[in-house]
Coordinates of C-alpha atoms in Angstrom, one line a residue:
M1 CA -31.3 -47.1 14.3
N2 CA -29.7 -44.1 15.8
E3 CA -26.2 -46.3 15.4
M4 CA -27.0 -46.8 11.7
V5 CA -27.8 -43.3 11.2
R6 CA -24.7 -42.0 12.5
N7 CA -22.3 -44.4 11.0
D8 CA -24.1 -43.4 7.5
V9 CA -23.7 -39.6 8.6
S10 CA -20.2 -40.1 9.6
T11 CA -19.3 -42.1 6.6
D12 CA -20.9 -39.3 4.9
I13 CA -18.8 -36.6 6.2
A14 CA -16.0 -38.4 5.5
N15 CA -16.5 -38.6 2.0
A16 CA -17.2 -35.2 1.8
S17 CA -14.2 -33.3 4.0
L18 CA -12.3 -31.7 1.5
D19 CA -9.0 -32.6 3.1
P20 CA -6.2 -34.4 0.9
Q21 CA -7.2 -38.4 1.0
D22 CA -3.4 -38.9 1.4
W23 CA -1.5 -36.5 3.4
S24 CA 1.7 -37.7 2.4
A25 CA 1.4 -37.2 -0.9
F26 CA -0.1 -34.0 -0.3
R27 CA 2.6 -32.9 2.2
A28 CA 5.2 -33.8 -0.6
L29 CA 3.7 -31.7 -3.3
A30 CA 3.1 -28.7 -1.1
H31 CA 7.1 -29.0 0.4
H32 CA 7.7 -28.9 -3.3
M33 CA 5.7 -25.4 -4.3
L34 CA 7.6 -24.2 -1.3
D35 CA 11.1 -24.9 -2.6
D36 CA 9.3 -23.6 -6.2
T37 CA 8.6 -20.6 -4.6
I38 CA 11.8 -20.2 -2.6
D39 CA 13.7 -20.8 -5.7
S40 CA 11.6 -18.5 -7.6
I41 CA 12.7 -15.3 -5.3
A42 CA 16.3 -16.1 -4.6
N43 CA 16.9 -16.5 -8.4
V44 CA 15.0 -13.2 -9.8
R45 CA 17.2 -11.9 -11.5
E46 CA 17.3 -14.6 -13.5
R47 CA 13.8 -13.7 -15.5
P48 CA 12.5 -10.7 -17.0
V49 CA 10.8 -8.2 -14.7
W50 CA 7.7 -8.2 -16.4
Q51 CA 6.2 -9.9 -19.9
P52 CA 3.6 -9.7 -21.5
I53 CA 0.9 -12.1 -21.5
P54 CA 0.8 -13.8 -24.8
D55 CA -2.9 -14.4 -26.4
R56 CA -3.1 -18.1 -26.1
V57 CA -2.1 -17.7 -22.6
R58 CA -5.3 -15.5 -21.7
A59 CA -7.5 -17.6 -23.8
Q60 CA -6.7 -20.9 -21.3
L61 CA -7.4 -19.1 -18.5
R62 CA -11.0 -18.1 -19.7
A63 CA -12.4 -21.5 -19.2
D64 CA -15.3 -22.9 -17.9
V65 CA -16.4 -23.1 -14.7
P66 CA -14.7 -26.1 -13.1
R67 CA -17.3 -28.6 -12.1
G68 CA -15.3 -31.5 -11.8
A69 CA -12.6 -32.0 -9.7
S70 CA -8.8 -31.7 -10.7
E71 CA -5.8 -33.1 -9.1
L72 CA -4.0 -30.8 -7.3
G73 CA -0.4 -31.3 -9.2
D74 CA -2.6 -30.2 -12.6
V75 CA -3.7 -27.5 -10.7
Y76 CA -0.1 -26.4 -9.6
R77 CA 1.0 -26.8 -12.9
E78 CA -1.2 -24.5 -14.8
F79 CA -0.2 -21.9 -12.3
L80 CA 3.3 -22.3 -12.7
D81 CA 3.0 -22.3 -16.7
N82 CA 0.3 -19.7 -16.7
I83 CA -0.4 -17.2 -14.0
A84 CA 3.8 -17.2 -12.2
P85 CA 5.4 -16.0 -15.2
Y86 CA 3.2 -13.4 -16.1
A87 CA 2.6 -11.6 -12.5
T88 CA 2.8 -7.9 -11.8
G89 CA 7.2 -8.5 -10.7
N90 CA 7.3 -5.8 -8.2
V91 CA 9.5 -8.5 -6.5
H92 CA 11.9 -8.3 -9.3
P93 CA 14.8 -5.6 -7.8
G94 CA 14.3 -3.9 -11.6
F95 CA 10.7 -3.1 -10.6
M96 CA 10.3 1.1 -10.0
G97 CA 6.9 1.7 -11.9
W98 CA 5.0 2.2 -9.0
V99 CA 4.9 2.3 -5.0
H100 CA 5.3 -1.6 -4.9
G101 CA 7.3 -3.1 -1.8
G102 CA 9.3 -6.3 -2.9
G103 CA 8.1 -8.5 0.2
T104 CA 10.1 -10.9 1.7
A105 CA 10.3 -14.6 2.0
V106 CA 9.9 -13.9 5.7
G107 CA 7.0 -12.6 5.1
M108 CA 5.8 -15.3 2.6
I109 CA 6.4 -17.7 5.5
A110 CA 3.8 -15.7 7.6
E111 CA 1.5 -15.7 5.0
M112 CA 1.0 -19.2 4.8
L113 CA 1.0 -19.4 8.8
A114 CA -1.6 -17.2 8.6
A115 CA -3.6 -19.1 6.3
G116 CA -2.8 -22.2 7.7
L117 CA -5.0 -20.7 10.9
N118 CA -7.6 -19.2 8.8
A119 CA -8.5 -17.0 11.8
N120 CA -10.9 -14.4 11.4
L121 CA -10.0 -11.2 12.9
G122 CA -13.3 -9.3 13.0
G123 CA -13.6 -10.1 16.8
R124 CA -14.1 -12.5 19.9
D125 CA -11.0 -13.6 21.9
H126 CA -8.4 -15.1 20.2
M127 CA -4.5 -14.4 19.9
P128 CA -4.7 -13.5 16.4
I129 CA -6.1 -10.1 17.7
E130 CA -3.9 -9.6 20.6
V131 CA -1.1 -9.8 17.7
E132 CA -2.9 -7.0 15.9
R133 CA -3.4 -4.9 18.9
Q134 CA 0.5 -5.2 19.7
I135 CA 1.3 -3.9 16.1
V136 CA -0.9 -0.7 17.1
D137 CA 0.9 -0.1 20.6
W138 CA 3.7 0.1 18.1
M139 CA 2.6 1.9 15.8
R140 CA 1.2 4.6 18.7
E141 CA 5.1 4.0 20.2
L142 CA 6.5 5.4 16.8
F143 CA 4.4 7.8 15.5
G144 CA 4.3 9.8 18.9
F145 CA 0.3 9.1 19.7
P146 CA -0.9 8.7 23.0
Q147 CA -2.6 6.0 25.1
G148 CA -5.9 5.6 24.0
A149 CA -5.0 5.6 20.0
S150 CA -6.6 3.1 17.7
G151 CA -5.5 1.3 14.6
I152 CA -6.6 -1.5 12.8
F153 CA -5.2 -3.0 9.3
V154 CA -7.0 -2.6 6.1
T155 CA -6.4 -3.6 2.9
G156 CA -4.6 -0.4 1.6
T157 CA -4.0 3.4 2.3
S158 CA -7.3 3.9 0.1
M159 CA -9.2 2.1 2.4
A160 CA -7.8 3.7 5.3
N161 CA -8.0 7.3 3.8
L162 CA -11.8 6.6 3.4
M163 CA -11.9 5.6 6.6
A164 CA -10.3 8.7 8.2
V165 CA -12.8 10.7 6.1
L166 CA -16.2 9.4 8.3
V167 CA -14.2 9.5 11.3
A168 CA -13.6 12.9 10.4
R169 CA -17.4 13.3 9.5
S170 CA -18.3 11.7 12.4
S171 CA -16.4 13.6 14.5
A172 CA -17.5 16.7 12.6
L173 CA -21.4 15.9 12.4
G174 CA -21.4 13.9 15.8
T175 CA -22.5 10.5 15.6
L176 CA -26.4 10.6 15.1
A177 CA -25.4 11.8 11.3
R178 CA -25.1 7.7 10.8
Q179 CA -28.5 7.2 11.5
H180 CA -30.4 10.3 10.0
G181 CA -27.6 11.1 7.2
I182 CA -25.1 13.9 6.3
G183 CA -28.6 16.3 6.4
N184 CA -27.5 20.2 5.7
D185 CA -25.1 20.6 7.7
G186 CA -22.8 17.6 6.1
A187 CA -24.1 19.3 2.5
L188 CA -21.6 22.5 3.7
L189 CA -18.9 20.2 4.9
T190 CA -15.2 20.9 3.0
A191 CA -12.2 19.3 3.1
Y192 CA -8.8 20.3 2.0
T193 CA -5.5 18.6 -0.1
S194 CA -3.3 19.5 -2.4
K195 CA -3.4 19.1 -6.0
A196 CA -0.5 16.5 -5.8
A197 CA -2.5 14.2 -3.1
H198 CA -3.8 11.0 -4.6
G199 CA -6.9 10.7 -6.2
C200 CA -8.0 8.1 -3.4
I201 CA -9.4 11.1 -1.2
S202 CA -11.4 12.4 -3.7
R203 CA -13.0 8.7 -3.9
A204 CA -12.9 9.0 -0.7
M205 CA -15.3 12.2 -0.1
D206 CA -17.7 10.5 -3.2
I207 CA -17.7 7.4 -1.4
A208 CA -18.6 9.2 2.3
G209 CA -21.6 10.7 0.6
L210 CA -20.1 14.8 0.7
G211 CA -19.2 14.5 -2.9
T212 CA -16.6 15.5 -4.7
D213 CA -16.8 19.0 -5.4
A214 CA -16.9 19.6 -1.5
L215 CA -12.7 18.6 -1.7
R216 CA -10.6 21.4 -2.1
K217 CA -7.5 20.9 -4.1
I218 CA -5.3 23.3 -3.3
G219 CA -2.2 24.6 -5.5
V220 CA 1.4 23.1 -4.7
D221 CA 4.7 25.2 -4.3
A222 CA 7.9 24.6 -5.8
D223 CA 9.0 21.6 -3.6
H224 CA 5.5 20.1 -4.5
R225 CA 4.1 20.6 -1.4
I226 CA 0.8 22.4 -0.7
D227 CA 0.7 25.9 -0.2
V228 CA -0.3 26.4 3.4
A229 CA -0.7 30.0 2.8
A230 CA -3.3 30.0 0.1
L231 CA -5.0 26.9 2.0
R232 CA -5.0 29.2 4.9
A233 CA -7.1 31.9 2.4
Q234 CA -9.6 29.3 0.8
I235 CA -10.3 28.4 4.4
A236 CA -11.5 31.8 5.3
I237 CA -12.9 32.2 1.9
D238 CA -15.3 29.3 2.9
R239 CA -15.8 29.9 6.5
E240 CA -17.2 33.6 4.9
V241 CA -20.2 31.9 2.7
G242 CA -21.1 29.3 5.4
F243 CA -19.1 26.3 4.7
K244 CA -18.1 24.3 7.4
P245 CA -14.8 23.4 6.9
F246 CA -14.2 19.7 8.8
L247 CA -10.8 18.0 7.1
I248 CA -7.4 18.6 6.1
V249 CA -5.7 15.6 4.4
A250 CA -1.4 16.4 4.2
S251 CA 0.5 14.1 1.7
A252 CA 3.6 12.4 3.4
G253 CA 4.9 11.2 0.2
T254 CA 3.3 12.4 -3.0
V255 CA 2.6 9.5 -5.8
D256 CA 4.1 11.6 -8.5
V257 CA 7.4 12.9 -7.3
G258 CA 7.6 11.3 -2.9
A259 CA 6.6 15.5 -1.9
I260 CA 6.1 15.6 1.8
D261 CA 3.8 18.3 2.9
D262 CA 4.5 20.9 6.2
L263 CA 3.4 18.6 8.1
R264 CA 4.0 21.2 11.4
A265 CA 2.9 24.4 9.6
L266 CA -0.7 22.3 8.6
A267 CA -0.7 20.5 12.3
E268 CA -0.7 24.3 13.5
L269 CA -3.5 25.9 10.8
C270 CA -5.8 22.5 12.1
R271 CA -5.4 23.6 15.5
D272 CA -6.4 27.2 14.9
E273 CA -9.2 26.3 12.9
Q274 CA -10.5 23.2 14.9
I275 CA -10.0 21.3 11.4
W276 CA -9.5 17.4 11.7
F277 CA -5.2 16.7 10.3
H278 CA -5.2 13.4 8.4
V279 CA -2.1 12.4 6.8
D280 CA -2.0 10.2 3.8
G281 CA 1.5 8.4 4.6
A282 CA 0.7 5.3 1.9
F283 CA 4.8 4.9 1.9
G284 CA 6.2 8.2 3.2
A285 CA 4.9 7.6 6.8
L286 CA 7.4 4.7 7.3
A287 CA 10.5 7.1 7.2
I288 CA 9.8 6.8 10.6
L289 CA 11.8 3.7 10.7
S290 CA 15.1 5.7 9.5
D291 CA 16.7 7.9 11.8
E292 CA 18.2 9.8 8.6
L293 CA 14.9 10.2 7.2
A294 CA 12.6 10.3 10.1
P295 CA 12.9 14.1 10.8
L296 CA 11.5 15.1 7.1
L297 CA 8.3 13.8 9.4
A298 CA 8.4 16.6 11.8
G299 CA 4.4 17.2 12.8
I300 CA 3.0 14.0 11.8
E301 CA 2.9 12.8 15.4
L302 CA 0.1 15.9 15.7
A303 CA -1.9 14.4 13.1
D304 CA -5.3 13.1 14.2
S305 CA -5.3 9.9 11.8
I306 CA -2.3 8.5 9.7
A307 CA -3.1 6.0 6.6
L308 CA 0.0 4.3 5.7
D309 CA 0.8 0.7 3.6
F310 CA 2.9 -2.0 5.4
H311 CA 2.6 -3.5 1.9
K312 CA 5.1 -0.7 0.7
W313 CA 8.4 0.5 2.0
G314 CA 7.4 -1.9 5.2
Q315 CA 8.4 -5.0 2.4
V316 CA 5.1 -6.6 3.9
P317 CA 3.8 -8.7 1.4
Y318 CA 0.3 -7.6 -0.1
D319 CA -1.7 -6.8 1.6
A320 CA -1.6 -4.8 4.7
G321 CA -2.9 -1.7 4.9
F322 CA -3.3 0.6 8.1
L323 CA -5.2 3.2 9.6
L324 CA -3.7 5.0 13.1
V325 CA -6.4 7.4 15.0
R326 CA -5.2 9.8 17.6
D327 CA -8.8 9.7 19.8
G328 CA -9.5 5.8 19.5
E329 CA -13.1 6.7 21.0
Q330 CA -13.9 8.9 18.1
H331 CA -13.0 6.4 16.2
R332 CA -15.1 3.6 17.3
Q333 CA -17.9 5.8 17.2
A334 CA -17.9 6.2 13.8
F335 CA -17.7 2.4 13.3
A336 CA -19.6 0.4 15.8
Q337 CA -22.9 -0.9 15.8
P338 CA -24.4 -3.2 18.6
A339 CA -25.5 -6.8 17.1
A340 CA -27.2 -9.5 18.8
Y341 CA -24.8 -12.1 17.0
L342 CA -22.1 -9.7 17.9
R343 CA -22.4 -10.1 21.9
R344 CA -19.4 -9.8 24.3
E345 CA -19.7 -12.0 26.9
A346 CA -17.8 -12.0 30.2
R347 CA -15.9 -14.9 29.3
G348 CA -15.7 -17.8 26.7
L349 CA -14.7 -16.8 23.2
A350 CA -16.7 -14.0 23.1
A351 CA -15.1 -12.3 26.1
G352 CA -13.9 -9.1 25.3
A353 CA -14.5 -5.4 24.6
N354 CA -14.1 -3.1 21.5
W355 CA -13.4 -5.6 18.9
P356 CA -11.6 -4.8 15.6
C357 CA -15.1 -4.7 14.0
D358 CA -16.1 -1.8 16.1
F359 CA -13.4 0.4 14.4
G360 CA -13.9 -0.7 10.7
P361 CA -16.2 -1.5 8.0
D362 CA -15.2 -5.5 7.9
L363 CA -16.2 -8.2 10.0
S364 CA -14.9 -10.6 7.9
R365 CA -11.0 -10.2 8.3
G366 CA -7.8 -11.8 7.1
F367 CA -4.6 -11.7 9.8
R368 CA -2.9 -8.9 7.3
A369 CA -1.2 -8.7 11.0
L370 CA 0.6 -11.8 11.3
K371 CA 3.0 -11.0 8.2
T372 CA 4.0 -7.8 10.2
W373 CA 5.0 -8.8 12.7
F374 CA 6.9 -11.5 11.7
T375 CA 8.4 -8.7 9.0
L376 CA 9.2 -6.5 12.2
K377 CA 10.1 -9.1 14.3
T378 CA 12.4 -10.5 12.4
F379 CA 14.0 -7.3 11.0
G380 CA 13.6 -5.3 13.7
T381 CA 12.8 -1.6 12.6
A382 CA 16.5 0.2 12.5
R383 CA 17.2 -2.9 10.0
L384 CA 13.9 -1.7 8.0
G385 CA 14.7 1.6 8.5
E386 CA 18.3 1.4 6.8
A387 CA 16.3 -0.4 3.9
I388 CA 14.3 2.8 3.1
A389 CA 17.0 5.2 3.4
R390 CA 18.9 2.9 0.6
T391 CA 16.2 3.4 -1.4
C392 CA 16.4 7.2 -1.2
A393 CA 20.2 6.9 -2.1
L394 CA 19.9 4.4 -4.7
A395 CA 17.6 7.7 -6.0
K396 CA 20.0 10.4 -5.4
Y397 CA 22.5 7.9 -7.4
L398 CA 20.0 8.1 -10.1
E399 CA 19.5 11.7 -10.1
A400 CA 23.5 11.8 -10.3
R401 CA 23.5 9.7 -13.8
I402 CA 20.6 11.5 -15.0
V403 CA 22.4 15.3 -14.4
A404 CA 25.2 13.3 -16.5
E405 CA 23.7 12.4 -19.4
P406 CA 23.2 15.1 -22.2
K407 CA 20.0 13.5 -23.3
L408 CA 18.0 13.4 -20.3
E409 CA 16.5 15.6 -18.1
L410 CA 15.2 15.8 -14.7
L411 CA 11.7 16.6 -14.8
A412 CA 11.1 17.3 -10.6
P413 CA 13.2 17.7 -7.5
V414 CA 14.4 13.9 -5.7
N415 CA 12.4 14.2 -2.1
L416 CA 12.6 10.5 -1.4
N417 CA 12.7 7.8 -4.0
I418 CA 11.3 8.6 -7.1
V419 CA 12.9 10.4 -9.6
C420 CA 11.2 11.8 -12.2
F421 CA 13.0 12.5 -15.7
R422 CA 12.9 12.4 -19.1
Y423 CA 14.6 11.8 -22.5
L424 CA 15.1 15.1 -24.5
A425 CA 13.5 15.2 -28.0
D426 CA 11.4 16.1 -30.5
D427 CA 7.8 15.1 -29.6
A428 CA 9.6 13.8 -26.3
N429 CA 6.2 13.2 -24.6
D430 CA 5.3 10.6 -26.9
I431 CA 8.8 9.6 -27.7
N432 CA 9.1 8.7 -23.7
G433 CA 5.6 7.2 -23.8
N434 CA 7.0 4.6 -25.8
I435 CA 10.2 4.3 -24.0
V436 CA 8.4 3.5 -20.9
A437 CA 6.9 0.7 -23.0
D438 CA 9.5 -0.8 -24.6
I439 CA 11.3 -0.8 -21.5
Q440 CA 8.7 -3.0 -19.6
E441 CA 8.2 -5.3 -22.9
S442 CA 11.8 -6.0 -23.0
G443 CA 11.8 -7.3 -19.2
I444 CA 15.3 -5.1 -18.4
A445 CA 13.0 -2.8 -15.5
A446 CA 9.5 -1.3 -15.3
P447 CA 9.3 1.9 -15.2
S448 CA 6.0 3.8 -14.8
S449 CA 4.8 7.5 -16.1
T450 CA 3.1 11.0 -15.3
T451 CA 2.7 14.3 -16.1
L452 CA 4.5 17.4 -14.5
E453 CA 3.7 20.8 -16.0
G454 CA 2.4 19.0 -19.4
K455 CA 5.6 17.2 -19.5
L456 CA 5.6 13.0 -19.8
A457 CA 7.7 12.0 -17.4
I458 CA 9.9 8.4 -17.0
R459 CA 8.7 8.0 -13.1
A460 CA 11.4 5.5 -11.1
A461 CA 9.8 4.9 -7.8
I462 CA 12.3 3.0 -6.0
V463 CA 10.5 0.5 -3.2
N464 CA 12.4 -3.0 -3.3
H465 CA 15.0 -3.8 -0.6
R466 CA 16.5 -6.1 -3.4
T467 CA 17.1 -3.0 -5.8
D468 CA 21.2 -1.7 -6.6
A469 CA 23.2 0.3 -8.2
S470 CA 23.3 -1.8 -11.1
D471 CA 19.7 -1.6 -11.8
I472 CA 20.1 1.5 -11.4
D473 CA 22.9 1.6 -14.7
A474 CA 20.7 -1.2 -16.6
L475 CA 17.4 1.8 -16.3
V476 CA 19.4 4.1 -17.1
S477 CA 20.9 2.6 -20.4
A478 CA 17.8 1.4 -21.4
V479 CA 16.3 5.0 -21.6
L480 CA 19.6 5.8 -23.6
Q481 CA 19.2 3.2 -26.3
F482 CA 15.4 2.9 -26.6
G483 CA 15.5 7.0 -26.8
A484 CA 18.0 7.2 -29.5
R485 CA 16.2 4.4 -31.3
R486 CA 12.5 6.1 -30.9
A487 CA 14.2 9.9 -31.6
G488 CA 16.3 8.5 -34.5
D489 CA 19.4 9.5 -32.8
G490 CA 21.5 7.0 -33.8
I491 CA 24.3 5.5 -31.2
V492 CA 24.1 7.9 -27.9
E493 CA 27.3 7.9 -25.7
I494 CA 26.5 7.0 -22.2
A495 CA 28.8 8.3 -19.4
A496 CA 30.3 6.7 -17.0
P497 CA 28.5 5.6 -13.8
P498 CA 29.5 8.3 -10.9
L499 CA 30.1 6.2 -7.7
A500 CA 27.3 4.0 -6.5
A501 CA 25.0 4.2 -3.8
Q502 CA 26.1 2.0 -1.0

């Protein structure tokens, strides 16, 4: 009887498994998918940067819940027809709209390998966690942090900035605030950043229970950097009336123009005032990889915490955010929470202490570290740094093109790799907004827009390692042509390009 039951259960398991029934056929299709994906990257210039989604395609994806099974080949065909052609486009060298990295074929393969392992990096004793710890060590070394500093992969810098606020909050109020709430002392906490800082800082204050009103947004100087004197004065005012300054968030690469705050001056201010010093380095922090650009980050080594994204200038496929904290024990105390099912043992798979789940809110965590490890190991920091410096050189090339064109106006200093400019015309804000949409819909390039001192700017963020001078020239030509059409300027003479950035 027991043997009969065992056979029945074995048969049920064989039928219930989600593995392919025909591994050879699956292998052939999988190889075909890989070849198609490699071809799509290798031949990326043959397709538009971006294209609008037709109504019929959008409608086809809004089908009922799939109750029955489908052939994998049919599902893949739907992907090829309805999904792949209408992606964001940041793999394309003409994508300059937002600070999105271009990814690499190496990173794509690493992501596939990580999916094959299907590792959960919340904790326990296995090599994927050691890979993440290795990258923490590398970042500690690159940013000049001490032994004992901690780090963790997250979805992106928005999450990393939130976690930094929580660590700073715990440092200011003590760990009992995690049990009892922020209380009256927490209601008095104030944080500081510049008016040019990313909106996720305000959101982090909201989610942390401190409120957006507790974030003081300080004015900026002519270079779009936080006004340190005004910051010092605001801190003095807040202390005078009984508030408790606890956090300053500096920007290393502002979202609008790529400005880097005076990190050394801010570090000194934080030291004098006993305030947590956090750097939002979403993309700019990785300038540390470039010998040419690293001096712009002087003072970042003094930060209490740094947030950054490997999926931007690091060219790692999405997503791969990261938080580095100087005092690993303070980091751990802000998140660690004992639980019987997370018991640490002396031996076996549950061995080891200080699991990644002790340093962040996630217990279920993907193997983001592998694609980052592959990228760093394959290309090396020197080559990645050169690619970063080249995007800044291309931004300077675009700046030169703009200055040479009578119909174009530069709207902000070019600090790193972000260029803000506009087409000169009556009703310039409306016309430049339409120019951006016209260019996006043409598939030629994908800039974005922002507003600087009331002027709508065409914003080109050059992040992709594939971008070259021809892509810059194509953007300038498109702006002039669409601008002339919108403004009724007739045929616009386009200046000959200067010597292209190498």
